[in-house]
Amino acid sequence: MQPPRALWVPFPLGRPLGKPADPAFQINVILAALALLHRDRGPVLEDFPHDVPTLEATEAAACPVSFAAIPEQENSWQARLSNELTILQPWYELSLRRRNGRTLAGVSKETPQENIQTLATLLDEHKTPGDISWLKPAVEDIKAFYYEALTAQPGEYDSDALQHVFWQESSFGEAILVLHDIFDSAPDVQS
Amino acid sequence: MVRLSDLPNYEREHLLSKNLPPLGPAVWTKAKADLSELRIALITTAGLHYRDAQVFAFTDSTFRPIDGEEDPNNLVMSHSSVNFDKTGFSEDVNLVFPLQRFKELAAKGTIGSLASIHYSFMGAGLLPESYEAGAAQVAGLLKQDEVDAVFLTPV
């Protein structure tokens, strides 16, 4: 992009200010970037010298739900995803209360609950969605619903651990991968 | 940005393949005053917008104005990439769009003032040239708002 002044930060993608809910850390990043404004010549590319403090496993807040422990009563996607929805709903509601109503869900026209039902029907019928533009915002909203429910309790969460729970343990994570396979095998869908 | 060594192989190779020629001659404008006198705007490429604004399309070079007086907690993200963490933004909007932090800096007098309107692009899926028209329009709007410097946050 060739910005005239750039501060390189060693933080994970998606976290340019380093650490959520840590105003002091964020201010340090901002001031380091603003200090570049008064350099004599450029372009300037400077390293931010501090990593985000590593979260020890013992310090990280535990996810309130363990999907791995949930016995599968039925094999249909409708049953599996509805089951997760029921388990997560109270945690999502707690998240809304704790975050003063803030949620990232809302990009799709439908609610996460409606989108989960639609997705489950598609998976059970082994179909791709008729309107492909529905899929991305729907999945993003459902992911927001899951992550906000999983982090409803106050505390710091390890993002790698959350990713593991979502992709390796939840039925919804598996559902996305199965939908990918359905797209791959659909003759009328081009990549 | 993240360390390349902290990325999975597929993401590292994806980013390293984005080796484009320079956009043009490097630009450089000296700051015209002390930080405490500068007016600053925020620009992000994180695909942010208020909930009732138009969502970004899968590839989209348009931008959304973000009123600095509105509650940033109502910002949502319709970025098309799934290759970055969103759990932190879900916890704290300032992690990506530090409007509250800049308001604090303005209140303390560390910076002169904040722009009245900030801007959000969705940086994915298009070559940089695609954004030229939108970027030029935003540059004009920033001049109109008497902005001296921009704080840009990519994701």
Coordinates of C-alpha atoms in Angstrom, one line a residue, chain A residues 28-175:
Chain A
N28 CA 0.7 2.7 23.6
V29 CA 0.2 1.3 20.1
I30 CA -1.5 4.5 18.9
L31 CA 1.1 6.8 20.4
A32 CA 3.9 4.8 18.8
A33 CA 2.2 5.2 15.4
L34 CA 1.4 8.9 15.9
A35 CA 5.1 9.5 16.8
L36 CA 6.0 8.7 13.2
L37 CA 4.1 11.8 12.1
H38 CA 7.1 14.0 13.0
R39 CA 9.9 12.2 11.3
D40 CA 12.0 14.3 8.9
R41 CA 11.8 12.0 6.0
G42 CA 10.1 8.8 4.8
P43 CA 8.7 6.4 4.0
V44 CA 9.0 5.1 7.5
L45 CA 8.4 1.5 8.6
E46 CA 9.1 0.9 12.2
D47 CA 8.6 -2.1 14.5
F48 CA 6.4 -1.9 17.6
P49 CA 8.6 -3.5 20.2
H50 CA 6.1 -5.2 22.5
D51 CA 4.2 -8.4 22.0
V52 CA 0.8 -8.9 23.6
P53 CA 1.4 -10.6 26.9
T54 CA 0.9 -14.4 26.5
L55 CA -2.1 -15.8 28.2
E56 CA -1.2 -18.9 30.2
A57 CA -3.6 -21.8 29.9
T58 CA -4.3 -21.5 33.6
E59 CA -5.3 -17.8 33.3
A60 CA -7.5 -18.1 30.2
A61 CA -11.2 -18.1 30.9
A62 CA -12.9 -21.5 30.2
C63 CA -15.5 -21.7 27.5
P64 CA -18.9 -22.3 29.3
V65 CA -19.9 -25.0 26.8
S66 CA -18.0 -28.2 26.0
F67 CA -19.5 -29.5 22.7
A68 CA -17.3 -32.5 22.9
A69 CA -19.3 -33.6 26.0
I70 CA -22.7 -33.4 24.3
P71 CA -24.0 -36.8 23.3
E72 CA -25.5 -37.0 19.9
Q73 CA -29.2 -37.9 20.3
E74 CA -29.9 -37.9 16.6
N75 CA -27.9 -37.7 13.5
S76 CA -29.9 -35.1 11.4
W77 CA -28.3 -31.7 11.1
Q78 CA -31.6 -30.2 12.1
A79 CA -31.4 -32.0 15.5
R80 CA -27.7 -31.4 16.0
L81 CA -27.7 -27.7 15.2
S82 CA -30.9 -27.1 17.0
N83 CA -29.4 -28.8 20.0
E84 CA -26.4 -26.5 20.0
L85 CA -28.6 -23.5 19.4
T86 CA -30.6 -24.4 22.6
I87 CA -27.4 -24.8 24.6
L88 CA -25.9 -21.6 23.4
Q89 CA -29.0 -19.3 23.5
P90 CA -28.8 -18.5 27.2
W91 CA -25.1 -17.8 26.9
Y92 CA -25.7 -15.5 23.9
E93 CA -28.3 -13.7 25.9
L94 CA -25.9 -13.3 28.8
S95 CA -23.3 -11.9 26.3
L96 CA -25.9 -9.3 25.1
R97 CA -26.5 -8.2 28.7
R98 CA -22.8 -8.1 29.6
R99 CA -21.9 -6.2 26.5
N100 CA -24.8 -3.7 26.8
G101 CA -26.6 -5.2 23.8
R102 CA -23.5 -5.2 21.5
T103 CA -23.4 -8.1 19.0
L104 CA -21.7 -8.5 15.6
A105 CA -24.7 -10.6 14.4
G106 CA -26.9 -8.5 12.2
V107 CA -25.2 -8.4 8.8
S108 CA -27.6 -11.0 7.4
K109 CA -31.3 -10.1 7.0
E110 CA -32.4 -13.1 9.0
T111 CA -31.6 -13.9 12.6
P112 CA -28.8 -16.4 13.4
Q113 CA -31.5 -18.8 14.7
E114 CA -33.4 -18.6 11.3
N115 CA -30.1 -19.0 9.4
I116 CA -29.2 -22.1 11.4
Q117 CA -32.6 -23.7 10.6
T118 CA -32.1 -22.9 6.9
L119 CA -28.5 -24.3 6.9
A120 CA -29.6 -27.4 8.7
T121 CA -32.3 -28.0 6.1
L122 CA -29.8 -27.6 3.2
L123 CA -27.4 -30.1 4.9
D124 CA -30.1 -32.7 5.6
E125 CA -31.3 -32.4 1.9
H126 CA -27.7 -32.3 0.6
K127 CA -28.4 -29.1 -1.3
T128 CA -26.6 -25.9 -2.0
P129 CA -28.4 -22.6 -1.2
G130 CA -30.5 -21.2 -4.1
D131 CA -29.3 -17.7 -3.4
I132 CA -25.5 -17.9 -2.9
S133 CA -25.4 -14.3 -1.6
W134 CA -27.4 -15.4 1.5
L135 CA -24.6 -17.8 2.6
K136 CA -21.7 -15.6 3.6
P137 CA -23.5 -13.1 5.8
A138 CA -25.6 -15.9 7.3
V139 CA -22.5 -17.9 8.3
E140 CA -20.8 -14.8 9.6
D141 CA -23.8 -14.0 11.8
I142 CA -24.0 -17.6 13.1
K143 CA -20.2 -17.5 13.9
A144 CA -20.7 -14.2 15.8
F145 CA -23.6 -15.9 17.7
Y146 CA -21.3 -18.8 18.6
Y147 CA -18.2 -16.8 19.6
E148 CA -20.2 -14.3 21.6
A149 CA -22.0 -17.1 23.4
L150 CA -18.7 -18.9 24.0
T151 CA -17.1 -15.8 25.5
A152 CA -20.1 -14.6 27.5
Q153 CA -18.4 -14.9 30.8
P154 CA -16.0 -12.0 31.6
G155 CA -12.3 -12.8 31.3
E156 CA -9.6 -13.2 28.7
Y157 CA -10.0 -15.9 26.2
D158 CA -7.3 -17.7 24.1
S159 CA -8.3 -17.2 20.5
D160 CA -6.6 -20.4 19.4
A161 CA -8.6 -22.3 22.0
L162 CA -11.8 -20.7 20.8
Q163 CA -11.0 -21.6 17.2
H164 CA -10.4 -25.2 18.2
V165 CA -13.7 -25.4 20.0
F166 CA -15.5 -23.9 17.1
W167 CA -13.9 -25.9 14.3
Q168 CA -13.1 -29.2 16.0
E169 CA -15.8 -29.7 18.5
S170 CA -19.0 -27.9 17.4
S171 CA -21.5 -29.4 15.0
F172 CA -21.7 -26.0 13.3
G173 CA -18.0 -26.0 12.5
E174 CA -18.4 -29.5 11.0
A175 CA -21.5 -28.3 9.2

